[in-house]
Amino acid sequence: MTQSPLPPSPVSGQPDYLERLNPEQRQAIETIDGPLLILAGAGTGKTRVLTTRFAHILLTGHARPHQILAVTFTNKAAREMRDRVGALLGGPVEGLWLGTFHSICARMLRRHAEYVGLTTGFTILDTDDQLRLVKQVMEPYRVDTKRWPPQGMLGVIQRWKDRGLTPDRVTPAEDSEFGGGCARRVYADYQARLIAVNACDFGDLMLHMTEIMRTRPDVLAQYHRLFRYILVDEYQDTNTIQYLWLRLLAKRAGQPSNIACVGDDDQSIYSWRGAEVENILRFERDFPGAKVVRLERNYRSTAQILAAAAGLIAHNDGRLGKTLRPGREDAHGEKVQVVSVWDSDEEARVVAGAIERLRADGHPLSEIAILMRAGFQTRPFEEQLMTRGLPYRVVGGLRFYERAEIRDCLAYMRVLAQPADDLAFERIVNVPRRGVGTAALQKLHLEARQIKGPLTAAVARQMADGTAKGKSKAALQSLMQGFERATETLAREGQVVAVEQLLEDVGYLAMWREDKSPEAPGRLDNIKELLRAIGDFQSLEGFLEHVALVTEAEDSAAEDKVSLMTLHGAKGLEFDSVFLPGWEEGVFPSQRSLDEGGLKSLEEERRLAYVGLTRARRRATVLHAARRRIYANWQDAIPSRFIEEIPADYVEHSGQAMQERRLTAAQPSVFAFGPVSSRRPNYGHAPRVTDVYDASPTDITVGTRVFHQKFGYGIVTDVDVDRLQVQFEKAGEKRVMASFVEVAV
């Protein structure tokens, strides 16, 4: 549709839509020609600026609708931009090149498919089809799929595609050891098979179009003539292939690069999926003469929250720099609350209690969020919210007890506690894969009906009479031995040791350790949290009953619910009140991130903390625990370095927990980047919970007084390597693992 310019304001002579903008926003919109980087801080009206700029270019006659390329990261963002542009222009606009990177590349590739050996009607494979195809390609190489699963191979291939590497460009330096060194050849064969079946996967959409434009100057020239202006949202989240594609389109010989990128280097938090913060940091080098406009007026958060976030992120070196300031007149607000608690259980109780009080004061639950570094942290909060009858939703993920790995582990526990539970046995009999196929399972069902017993009894019968044959025989025998050993351990050492031992013996934990997919470490963390939760109950049966009651609880249909999500999932959202638990070294910043990425990862973790703080409009509460339990062991925790980095003027400390191990200049604690400063805020004083310290097994001898989290205090009566016989004061004599007790002093 052809647009006519909107009438100007009778007062200023400017169009009405410009009247509602602050000076920096107007500058970003009215700077039409030449490269432009809009550094848009959190809550500064980024989307409004981007859509108004789009409309302004059309309304001022600088381009027709089809001459603007507007790229977003999500379909939701594309729809929002389309709707807002339509609202500004007075109706829908036809012929727009507006969408996600992949949707726009798919549209382009349909026009030029023959240049990569495809036809216009090519198929875009879904994940299941990709997996099936890569399995076929891997077969001739005899890859050990238990060690190198096809999902992992797909991940390697996708990472190469995200970096713009075709098979012939994967140099030995870029190669992967995955698959025993055959990954590059698998990639080449996989691409050949895709072409043979006239298909491509999601990563090919951008890779193919980038290659076409790189090798076909005539095609690239078409798009240079077509697109007069390019608009890019969330530029800090672009990966290498997206960067290369944009640069090809934007750099036109002898003509200005009319590319405007909106982004925030302080919110680049997706390196784990390929995002390169360097793309936004080098914008001015890529496009000489580029103008940089900083949007620093935040219309979301209070002055206290903004100052706290600004002080924190200032510790990053890899940033272009900006300082958020409040854009509202009523924005002074409360200081950031930093609450110290004894342990992770108290942390959940404190947060749930605070939410309960907020609701009593009329605060909508939908305006409250609990933002965590990792998904495994949701469990104690879910249970506390359910106990108090506070409706909640887990955003961007399943509830804790609904996750596949948790349901698998619960099925193992159910069989351990009740061997007649056929439904649970069916779930785990071939998880991990043991070669127990449909035919073998049918024979077990037939045997069970004949003896009128459960499937576990049918397995025992087949083992005894020799009717079990082939691969399944050894697999079932190993599985049942795992249950037998765990049953003995359950009676002797309790449910935590027994369940962990069972999951090890049957290969379930090994399955996830060997899984090379990005989700595997998180699944292992969830299992660790599950094992930690078991220790809170007197028996395995008691825990399973608790889980059954929790999962059967009726889910309220009410929209007024507390939001639980990871910090990564919270980007772009905002709430009146935000709780940020788990700010401890090793949890946040994540020890895994520090170990794998060094200083670069530390800066990204700090950006993640910045994102968390700036989600809050009115209240931000940071919590840290003095101790966290890993399996059945309590471990001392040190407050996150990020707490100290928040300027003291904008923080209010509370809580009675105290670190039992003080950091001093004489005894520094050493982490991934050397000594952590001993200069920390005063967290208050409180009595010690118990006079204990962590000990190695060599510290414990007969007669040592020890403390066990479940059984309390006792005296060691026998030591057998890492197993102890302990006479507990209240629980009697028990045999426990040395790593599960602490020496009492």
XYZ file of C-alpha atoms in Angstrom:
745
model
C 0.000 0.000 0.000
C 1.205 3.572 -0.719
C 1.502 5.752 2.357
C 1.011 9.504 2.519
C 2.908 11.470 5.175
C 1.055 12.067 8.427
C -0.017 15.650 9.111
C 2.420 17.608 11.260
C 1.680 18.703 14.803
C 0.047 22.167 14.792
C 2.400 23.237 17.614
C 5.839 22.005 16.554
C 5.397 21.288 12.883
C 6.693 17.763 13.456
C 4.672 14.560 12.940
C 2.812 13.514 16.112
C 4.738 10.242 16.425
C 7.995 12.189 16.891
C 6.494 14.406 19.588
C 6.287 11.469 22.013
C 10.005 10.659 21.854
C 12.955 11.814 23.938
C 15.874 13.555 22.170
C 18.032 10.420 21.888
C 15.169 8.372 20.477
C 14.422 11.077 17.910
C 18.080 11.232 16.911
C 18.079 7.467 16.315
C 14.951 7.730 14.156
C 15.849 10.833 12.168
C 19.417 9.694 11.338
C 18.308 7.986 8.143
C 21.359 7.580 5.915
C 24.660 5.889 6.724
C 25.557 3.167 9.219
C 23.951 3.602 12.634
C 24.397 1.701 15.889
C 21.659 2.290 18.445
C 22.940 1.199 21.872
C 19.633 0.625 23.597
C 19.905 -0.084 27.309
C 17.353 -2.165 29.187
C 13.931 -0.508 29.327
C 14.863 2.412 27.048
C 12.181 1.877 24.401
C 14.196 -0.155 21.893
C 11.211 -1.678 20.093
C 9.464 1.668 19.875
C 12.524 3.248 18.277
C 12.995 0.427 15.784
C 9.378 0.387 14.606
C 9.091 4.179 14.519
C 12.280 4.373 12.452
C 10.800 1.842 10.013
C 7.628 3.902 9.662
C 9.558 7.169 9.459
C 11.616 5.972 6.481
C 8.388 5.088 4.656
C 6.493 8.246 5.640
C 9.325 10.539 4.562
C 9.487 8.859 1.148
C 13.029 7.508 1.497
C 11.950 3.990 0.524
C 8.997 1.850 -0.469
C 7.917 -1.000 1.839
C 9.726 -3.710 -0.147
C 12.984 -1.715 -0.089
C 13.483 -2.125 3.669
C 14.938 -5.308 5.131
C 14.027 -5.688 8.823
C 15.487 -8.647 10.701
C 14.476 -9.977 14.118
C 15.383 -13.025 16.195
C 11.921 -14.383 16.922
C 8.640 -14.638 15.085
C 6.992 -12.920 18.033
C 9.265 -9.895 17.639
C 8.574 -9.831 13.893
C 4.795 -9.882 14.481
C 5.070 -7.125 17.068
C 7.088 -4.951 14.707
C 4.659 -5.586 11.843
C 1.688 -4.656 14.043
C 3.329 -1.515 15.409
C 4.418 -0.309 11.972
C 0.885 -0.932 10.709
C -0.550 1.042 13.612
C 1.729 4.004 12.889
C 0.912 3.914 9.174
C -2.818 3.432 9.634
C -3.119 -0.095 8.242
C -1.282 -3.251 7.163
C 1.671 -2.857 4.833
C 2.177 -5.296 1.959
C 5.440 -6.550 0.495
C 7.578 -6.179 3.606
C 10.851 -8.052 3.980
C 10.337 -8.351 7.733
C 11.018 -11.520 9.674
C 13.582 -13.688 11.401
C 16.999 -14.361 9.883
C 15.939 -17.866 8.904
C 12.515 -16.979 7.481
C 14.021 -14.279 5.263
C 16.797 -16.615 4.098
C 14.228 -19.301 3.301
C 12.373 -16.772 1.137
C 15.603 -15.841 -0.637
C 16.721 -19.444 -1.089
C 13.473 -20.376 -2.842
C 14.521 -17.894 -5.534
C 18.094 -19.171 -5.923
C 17.959 -22.836 -4.896
C 19.525 -24.100 -8.116
C 22.875 -22.479 -7.202
C 23.337 -25.000 -4.367
C 21.883 -28.016 -6.191
C 18.313 -27.747 -4.856
C 15.014 -27.024 -6.560
C 12.534 -24.358 -5.509
C 10.339 -26.912 -3.760
C 13.041 -28.102 -1.343
C 11.999 -29.472 2.044
C 13.174 -28.028 5.361
C 13.769 -31.000 7.651
C 12.592 -31.005 11.229
C 14.799 -32.255 14.069
C 13.547 -35.846 13.916
C 14.289 -36.115 10.193
C 17.733 -34.565 10.666
C 18.499 -37.101 13.385
C 17.342 -40.001 11.239
C 19.494 -38.812 8.334
C 22.647 -38.263 10.390
C 22.255 -41.752 11.901
C 22.234 -43.208 8.374
C 25.318 -41.200 7.429
C 27.201 -42.279 10.577
C 26.602 -46.025 10.067
C 29.406 -46.673 7.515
C 31.916 -45.064 9.876
C 30.964 -47.498 12.673
C 30.794 -44.700 15.223
C 30.192 -45.807 18.811
C 26.824 -44.076 19.243
C 26.823 -44.640 22.991
C 29.950 -42.552 23.290
C 29.126 -40.198 20.415
C 25.338 -40.048 19.991
C 23.819 -38.720 16.736
C 22.370 -35.733 18.614
C 25.909 -34.700 19.484
C 27.038 -35.089 15.871
C 24.183 -32.828 14.768
C 25.324 -30.303 17.365
C 28.869 -30.314 15.951
C 27.539 -29.841 12.411
C 25.231 -27.019 13.482
C 28.073 -25.205 15.237
C 30.099 -25.359 12.029
C 27.152 -23.957 10.098
C 26.667 -21.175 12.658
C 30.289 -20.201 12.038
C 29.803 -20.171 8.259
C 31.885 -23.290 7.615
C 30.931 -25.505 4.710
C 32.505 -29.014 4.763
C 35.393 -27.945 2.528
C 36.155 -25.017 4.864
C 36.487 -27.097 8.031
C 40.248 -27.008 8.456
C 42.143 -29.441 10.708
C 42.297 -26.632 13.273
C 38.493 -26.300 13.146
C 37.920 -30.057 13.162
C 36.346 -31.925 16.041
C 37.375 -35.125 17.779
C 33.714 -36.063 17.997
C 32.977 -39.434 16.437
C 36.590 -40.528 16.699
C 37.777 -37.940 14.197
C 35.241 -38.622 11.418
C 32.964 -35.628 12.082
C 34.162 -33.611 9.076
C 33.542 -36.546 6.716
C 30.134 -37.180 8.269
C 29.323 -33.496 7.725
C 30.268 -33.725 4.039
C 28.223 -36.905 3.540
C 25.287 -35.414 5.451
C 25.261 -32.344 3.187
C 25.471 -34.534 0.080
C 22.499 -36.618 1.279
C 20.480 -33.460 1.939
C 21.065 -32.274 -1.630
C 20.225 -35.744 -2.969
C 16.798 -35.689 -1.304
C 16.213 -32.006 -2.189
C 16.225 -30.890 1.428
C 18.050 -28.639 3.829
C 18.103 -28.239 7.557
C 17.562 -25.059 9.566
C 21.248 -24.116 9.529
C 21.463 -24.489 5.749
C 19.017 -21.639 5.151
C 21.587 -19.044 6.177
C 24.666 -21.007 5.128
C 23.401 -21.578 1.572
C 22.318 -17.952 1.092
C 25.604 -16.612 2.433
C 27.532 -18.903 0.077
C 25.353 -17.896 -2.872
C 25.871 -14.181 -2.232
C 29.595 -14.716 -1.639
C 30.142 -16.656 -4.870
C 27.496 -15.069 -7.127
C 28.090 -11.307 -7.427
C 25.031 -11.008 -9.693
C 22.732 -12.335 -6.965
C 24.295 -10.083 -4.340
C 23.891 -7.099 -6.678
C 20.161 -7.853 -6.964
C 19.733 -7.498 -3.227
C 21.936 -4.397 -3.107
C 19.566 -2.801 -5.612
C 16.497 -4.072 -3.766
C 17.263 -3.112 -0.175
C 17.895 0.571 0.413
C 17.763 0.252 4.209
C 18.504 -2.560 6.647
C 17.198 -2.675 10.213
C 18.489 -5.286 12.673
C 17.091 -6.030 16.121
C 19.134 -7.532 19.017
C 22.418 -7.179 17.129
C 24.404 -8.291 20.187
C 22.915 -11.777 19.781
C 24.098 -12.389 16.212
C 26.364 -15.356 15.522
C 29.077 -15.561 12.892
C 26.915 -16.652 9.934
C 24.314 -13.967 10.678
C 27.065 -11.374 10.881
C 28.589 -12.488 7.562
C 25.172 -12.462 5.845
C 24.365 -8.951 7.100
C 27.777 -7.588 6.167
C 27.440 -8.903 2.605
C 24.066 -7.213 2.229
C 25.087 -3.941 3.888
C 28.439 -3.257 2.198
C 27.704 -1.758 -1.210
C 30.567 -0.539 -3.386
C 30.538 3.241 -3.737
C 27.363 3.634 -1.721
C 26.666 4.271 1.961
C 25.902 1.285 4.161
C 22.403 2.133 5.276
C 22.328 -0.413 8.077
C 20.885 0.437 11.483
C 21.506 -2.080 14.242
C 19.767 -1.919 17.590
C 21.371 -3.791 20.477
C 22.886 -3.737 23.931
C 26.378 -5.123 24.474
C 25.566 -5.327 28.195
C 22.815 -7.864 27.467
C 24.766 -10.286 25.275
C 24.120 -13.544 27.168
C 23.791 -16.242 24.514
C 27.343 -17.300 23.646
C 26.331 -20.904 24.406
C 24.198 -20.848 21.268
C 26.779 -19.099 19.125
C 26.187 -15.388 19.789
C 29.318 -13.249 19.460
C 29.367 -10.047 21.507
C 32.367 -8.971 19.389
C 29.978 -8.365 16.462
C 28.467 -5.323 18.165
C 31.761 -4.210 19.707
C 33.417 -3.925 16.278
C 30.503 -2.242 14.474
C 32.391 1.033 14.065
C 35.375 -0.814 12.555
C 33.143 -2.757 10.162
C 31.310 0.376 9.058
C 33.692 3.373 9.156
C 31.944 6.650 9.895
C 29.131 4.926 11.738
C 27.091 7.030 14.104
C 26.441 5.669 17.607
C 23.341 6.793 19.497
C 23.006 5.756 23.135
C 19.537 5.280 24.589
C 20.122 5.643 28.330
C 16.765 6.803 29.691
C 15.194 3.785 31.338
C 11.407 3.892 31.714
C 11.175 0.626 33.642
C 13.229 0.538 36.826
C 13.813 2.764 39.824
C 16.914 4.932 40.193
C 18.266 2.646 42.917
C 18.001 -0.482 40.771
C 19.520 1.267 37.759
C 22.457 2.592 39.767
C 23.070 -0.856 41.274
C 22.999 -2.492 37.820
C 25.223 0.208 36.306
C 27.805 -0.192 39.079
C 27.851 -3.953 38.558
C 28.223 -3.968 34.772
C 30.945 -1.290 34.931
C 33.319 -4.084 36.048
C 33.227 -5.518 32.489
C 36.012 -4.429 30.140
C 34.405 -5.711 26.924
C 31.705 -3.074 26.488
C 31.064 0.122 24.562
C 29.787 1.892 27.650
C 26.597 3.672 28.643
C 24.932 4.602 31.908
C 21.234 4.082 32.440
C 19.295 6.820 34.190
C 15.616 6.912 35.183
C 13.202 8.321 32.645
C 10.295 8.548 35.108
C 9.827 11.291 37.673
C 8.686 8.853 40.415
C 11.636 6.541 39.997
C 13.690 6.863 43.199
C 12.407 3.673 44.830
C 13.881 1.116 47.236
C 17.461 -0.083 47.455
C 18.358 -3.518 46.140
C 17.842 -5.977 48.996
C 20.618 -8.514 49.612
C 19.414 -11.254 51.953
C 21.714 -13.872 53.453
C 20.162 -17.194 54.494
C 21.487 -20.355 56.104
C 20.823 -22.752 53.262
C 18.925 -23.314 50.021
C 15.855 -24.592 51.875
C 15.613 -21.441 53.960
C 16.180 -19.438 50.786
C 13.030 -20.954 49.262
C 11.061 -20.394 52.490
C 12.157 -16.745 52.692
C 11.166 -16.047 49.080
C 7.812 -17.848 49.353
C 7.058 -16.020 52.608
C 7.852 -12.669 51.020
C 5.602 -13.465 48.067
C 2.822 -14.455 50.463
C 3.104 -11.094 52.213
C 3.183 -9.219 48.908
C -0.026 -10.954 47.812
C -1.674 -10.094 51.125
C -0.821 -6.451 50.418
C -2.558 -6.650 47.036
C 0.517 -7.253 44.853
C -0.468 -9.273 41.722
C 1.384 -12.588 41.542
C 1.767 -12.091 37.795
C 4.074 -9.157 38.585
C 6.447 -11.326 40.632
C 9.300 -13.429 39.228
C 11.948 -15.732 40.668
C 14.923 -15.697 38.308
C 17.565 -18.405 38.669
C 20.903 -19.124 37.040
C 19.991 -22.750 36.222
C 16.853 -24.829 35.839
C 17.699 -27.258 38.647
C 17.198 -24.446 41.180
C 13.424 -24.350 40.651
C 12.571 -27.415 42.760
C 12.633 -25.967 46.310
C 10.742 -22.866 45.158
C 8.087 -24.949 43.410
C 7.536 -27.007 46.531
C 7.319 -23.970 48.816
C 4.874 -22.197 46.498
C 2.696 -25.318 46.255
C 2.755 -25.793 50.022
C 1.504 -22.233 50.522
C -1.088 -22.445 47.751
C 0.609 -19.796 45.617
C -0.046 -20.434 41.895
C 3.044 -20.388 39.702
C 4.253 -21.124 36.201
C 7.647 -22.334 35.014
C 8.364 -20.173 31.978
C 10.370 -21.664 29.139
C 10.587 -25.125 30.670
C 8.807 -27.960 32.401
C 8.078 -28.111 36.087
C 10.826 -29.923 37.925
C 9.063 -33.267 38.393
C 7.795 -33.226 34.787
C 11.267 -33.230 33.210
C 12.157 -36.432 31.341
C 15.309 -37.213 33.302
C 13.482 -36.681 36.617
C 10.616 -38.937 35.547
C 13.153 -41.606 34.553
C 14.862 -41.414 37.944
C 11.530 -41.502 39.757
C 10.625 -44.649 37.812
C 13.867 -46.293 38.966
C 13.025 -45.294 42.539
C 9.488 -46.672 42.253
C 10.782 -50.067 41.127
C 13.347 -50.023 43.928
C 10.654 -49.234 46.501
C 7.964 -51.428 44.935
C 9.208 -54.095 42.481
C 5.599 -54.818 41.424
C 5.280 -51.366 39.770
C 5.046 -52.556 36.151
C 4.408 -49.087 34.696
C 7.631 -47.768 36.175
C 9.551 -50.879 35.074
C 8.316 -50.508 31.494
C 9.569 -46.925 31.436
C 13.120 -47.757 32.468
C 13.678 -51.291 31.156
C 15.297 -49.867 28.021
C 16.560 -46.525 29.378
C 19.436 -46.352 28.703
C 19.146 -48.607 25.666
C 19.817 -52.242 26.554
C 18.518 -54.034 23.490
C 15.264 -54.994 25.207
C 12.984 -54.592 22.226
C 9.238 -54.917 21.777
C 9.415 -58.690 21.276
C 11.423 -59.233 24.478
C 8.998 -57.046 26.437
C 6.012 -58.942 25.055
C 7.552 -62.224 26.235
C 7.981 -60.707 29.684
C 4.321 -59.687 29.772
C 3.280 -63.194 28.733
C 5.491 -64.711 31.433
C 4.067 -62.306 34.033
C 0.495 -63.321 33.172
C 1.392 -66.992 33.411
C 2.936 -66.679 36.874
C 0.398 -64.008 37.901
C 3.188 -61.715 39.053
C 4.915 -58.457 38.129
C 7.405 -57.967 35.307
C 10.360 -58.070 37.708
C 9.254 -61.548 38.801
C 8.920 -62.542 35.148
C 12.514 -61.450 34.552
C 13.692 -63.541 37.509
C 11.732 -66.543 36.179
C 13.272 -66.228 32.719
C 16.746 -65.997 34.221
C 16.147 -69.065 36.359
C 14.728 -71.319 33.656
C 17.003 -70.054 30.865
C 14.237 -68.819 28.544
C 15.821 -65.351 28.221
C 18.002 -65.293 25.110
C 20.380 -63.102 23.198
C 21.431 -59.562 24.009
C 18.453 -58.890 26.230
C 19.418 -61.693 28.627
C 22.673 -60.086 29.744
C 21.062 -56.635 29.807
C 18.155 -57.738 32.001
C 20.445 -59.682 34.288
C 22.652 -56.606 34.801
C 19.589 -54.439 35.424
C 18.185 -56.784 38.077
C 21.587 -57.063 39.758
C 21.595 -53.284 40.014
C 18.244 -53.360 41.796
C 19.381 -56.171 44.116
C 22.510 -54.277 45.147
C 20.539 -51.053 45.634
C 18.008 -52.880 47.827
C 20.812 -54.033 50.124
C 22.313 -50.522 50.236
C 18.895 -49.002 50.950
C 18.568 -51.012 54.162
C 22.151 -50.335 55.202
C 22.950 -46.783 54.144
C 19.714 -45.028 53.280
C 17.923 -43.836 50.193
C 20.365 -41.195 48.914
C 23.306 -43.598 48.667
C 21.096 -46.393 47.321
C 19.493 -44.342 44.550
C 22.768 -42.772 43.433
C 24.389 -46.206 43.385
C 21.469 -47.645 41.395
C 21.640 -44.894 38.767
C 25.378 -45.511 38.445
C 25.103 -49.308 38.258
C 22.416 -49.327 35.561
C 24.317 -46.796 33.415
C 21.768 -44.001 33.636
C 24.173 -41.341 34.918
C 26.845 -42.498 32.449
C 24.317 -42.048 29.624
C 24.027 -38.318 30.391
C 27.742 -37.871 31.084
C 28.530 -39.245 27.634
C 25.783 -37.243 25.949
C 27.460 -34.369 24.101
C 24.287 -32.323 23.613
C 24.119 -28.837 25.207
C 21.250 -29.983 27.467
C 23.125 -32.877 29.087
C 24.983 -30.911 31.817
C 21.704 -29.303 32.900
C 20.018 -32.702 33.094
C 22.809 -33.980 35.324
C 22.366 -30.920 37.545
C 18.646 -31.700 37.795
C 19.420 -35.281 38.865
C 21.828 -33.993 41.512
C 19.078 -31.734 42.836
C 16.682 -34.695 42.911
C 19.170 -36.717 44.948
C 19.545 -33.769 47.279
C 15.767 -33.633 47.728
C 15.565 -37.321 48.694
C 17.722 -36.605 51.724
C 14.994 -34.389 53.186
C 12.761 -37.428 53.823
C 12.913 -40.275 56.305
C 12.422 -42.947 53.657
C 12.284 -43.498 49.914
C 8.574 -44.337 50.210
C 7.968 -41.042 52.001
C 9.679 -39.112 49.235
C 7.754 -40.903 46.470
C 4.471 -40.242 48.263
C 5.394 -36.572 48.534
C 6.183 -36.404 44.801
C 2.901 -38.132 43.927
C 0.938 -35.592 45.961
C 2.891 -32.695 44.472
C 2.472 -33.775 40.869
C -1.209 -34.584 41.322
C -1.915 -31.145 42.782
C -4.526 -29.434 40.675
C -3.053 -26.710 38.528
C -4.952 -23.486 38.946
C -6.290 -22.009 35.738
C -5.850 -18.525 37.169
C -3.638 -16.187 35.179
C -2.354 -14.540 38.359
C 0.736 -16.705 38.895
C 4.296 -16.239 40.042
C 6.794 -16.726 37.190
C 9.772 -19.043 37.698
C 12.416 -19.001 34.996
C 16.101 -18.918 34.263
C 17.862 -15.604 33.802
C 18.400 -16.449 30.134
C 14.664 -16.908 29.680
C 13.865 -13.607 31.399
C 15.541 -11.338 28.857
C 13.005 -8.938 27.380
C 10.568 -9.364 30.284
C 9.847 -7.135 33.266
C 8.118 -7.470 36.639
C 7.358 -5.194 39.574
C 9.165 -7.509 42.020
C 12.060 -9.806 41.178
C 13.792 -12.359 43.415
C 17.309 -13.434 42.423
C 18.397 -16.478 44.483
C 21.653 -18.426 44.443
C 24.153 -15.556 44.144
C 27.120 -17.610 45.324
C 30.469 -18.454 43.816
C 30.158 -21.599 41.726
C 26.405 -21.149 41.315
C 26.392 -17.603 39.963
C 28.841 -17.047 38.413
C 28.549 -20.638 37.263
C 31.690 -22.646 37.969
C 31.205 -24.624 34.760
C 31.128 -21.412 32.714
C 34.261 -20.110 34.420
C 36.123 -23.384 33.947
C 35.238 -23.587 30.254
C 35.378 -19.939 29.212
C 37.664 -18.076 31.602
C 37.481 -14.291 31.802
C 35.286 -14.054 28.718
C 32.664 -16.228 30.402
C 32.946 -14.252 33.637
C 31.983 -11.102 31.742
C 29.001 -12.884 30.224
C 27.943 -14.119 33.675
C 28.119 -10.512 34.877
C 25.955 -9.425 31.942
C 23.485 -12.094 33.003
C 23.411 -10.602 36.520
C 22.822 -7.182 34.957
C 19.909 -8.581 32.963
C 18.447 -10.057 36.151
C 18.557 -6.774 38.076
C 17.103 -4.752 35.221
C 14.039 -6.998 34.938
C 12.739 -5.374 38.148
C 10.589 -2.270 38.015
C 10.267 -1.548 41.749
C 11.908 -4.247 43.898
C 14.948 -6.422 43.362
C 15.960 -8.942 46.023
C 19.231 -10.875 45.779
C 19.699 -13.933 48.015
C 22.725 -16.024 48.894
C 23.049 -19.039 51.176
C 25.806 -19.828 53.650
C 25.628 -23.517 52.754
C 24.226 -25.652 49.963
C 23.817 -29.377 49.991
C 25.303 -31.445 47.189
C 23.778 -34.935 47.432
C 23.786 -35.501 51.203
C 26.821 -33.288 51.873
C 26.616 -29.720 53.062
C 29.159 -27.427 51.454
C 30.097 -23.925 52.527
C 29.135 -21.260 50.016
C 30.735 -17.866 49.461
C 28.650 -14.865 48.355
C 28.972 -14.119 44.667
C 31.593 -11.579 43.689
C 28.730 -9.771 41.924
C 27.234 -8.802 45.302
C 30.404 -6.976 46.258
C 30.529 -5.285 42.845
C 27.164 -3.582 43.388
C 27.874 -0.117 44.851
C 27.144 -0.142 48.586
C 25.052 3.046 48.399
C 22.323 1.194 46.519
C 22.195 -1.982 48.597
C 20.548 -2.895 51.875
C 21.771 -6.076 53.573
C 19.643 -8.266 55.819
C 19.444 -11.837 57.047
C 21.119 -13.576 59.972
C 23.218 -16.161 58.136
C 26.962 -15.864 58.458
C 29.728 -17.472 56.478
C 31.294 -20.080 58.774
C 34.573 -19.742 56.962
C 35.702 -16.152 56.852
C 37.792 -14.911 53.974
C 40.855 -13.088 55.256
C 43.835 -11.542 53.596
C 45.993 -14.217 55.205
C 43.800 -17.081 53.991
C 42.351 -16.142 50.607
C 40.051 -18.501 48.753
C 41.242 -19.229 45.258
C 38.815 -19.634 42.385
C 39.177 -19.742 38.637
C 40.798 -16.308 38.512
C 42.940 -16.263 41.616
C 42.215 -14.859 45.066
C 38.788 -13.416 45.697
C 38.948 -10.159 47.602
C 38.363 -10.481 51.321
C 36.774 -7.042 51.346
C 33.093 -7.889 51.606
C 30.036 -6.174 53.081
C 29.074 -6.850 56.693
C 26.370 -9.521 56.538
C 25.568 -9.420 60.268
C 26.339 -11.828 63.101
C 24.535 -14.953 64.215
C 25.297 -18.134 66.189
C 26.806 -20.996 64.215
C 24.334 -23.701 63.250
C 26.647 -26.516 64.315
C 30.306 -26.842 65.114
C 31.392 -29.069 62.239
C 33.877 -28.979 59.404
C 34.246 -30.863 56.119
C 36.783 -33.661 56.336
C 38.484 -36.129 54.070
C 38.120 -39.848 54.915
C 41.700 -39.844 56.273
C 40.651 -37.381 58.995
C 38.200 -39.908 60.427
C 39.301 -42.724 62.704
C 37.598 -44.954 65.258
C 36.382 -42.740 68.099
C 35.934 -39.629 65.942
C 32.755 -37.682 66.716
C 30.902 -36.917 63.497
C 27.733 -35.217 62.306
C 25.348 -36.642 59.668
C 22.658 -34.426 58.197
C 19.946 -37.058 58.656
C 21.104 -39.083 61.675
C 22.697 -36.291 63.735
C 25.760 -36.736 65.991
C 27.526 -40.036 66.583
C 30.828 -41.818 67.311
C 32.707 -43.814 64.651
C 33.087 -47.440 65.744
C 34.644 -48.904 62.586
C 36.351 -47.613 59.407
C 36.438 -49.596 56.157
C 38.153 -47.407 53.502
C 35.325 -44.918 52.689
C 32.604 -46.665 54.731
C 32.012 -45.942 58.403
C 30.162 -47.752 61.162
C 28.712 -45.035 63.413
C 26.854 -45.258 66.704
C 24.500 -42.294 66.434
C 23.121 -40.700 69.609
C 19.511 -40.828 68.447
C 19.396 -43.050 65.356
C 21.404 -46.006 66.679
C 24.119 -47.820 64.738
C 24.330 -47.083 61.003
C 26.774 -47.768 58.196
C 27.365 -44.611 56.140
C 29.780 -43.291 53.537
C 32.589 -41.127 54.932
C 31.842 -38.368 52.432
C 28.360 -37.986 53.937
C 29.535 -36.978 57.415
C 31.429 -34.063 58.895
C 33.780 -34.069 61.865
C 32.257 -32.437 64.957
C 34.653 -30.266 66.956
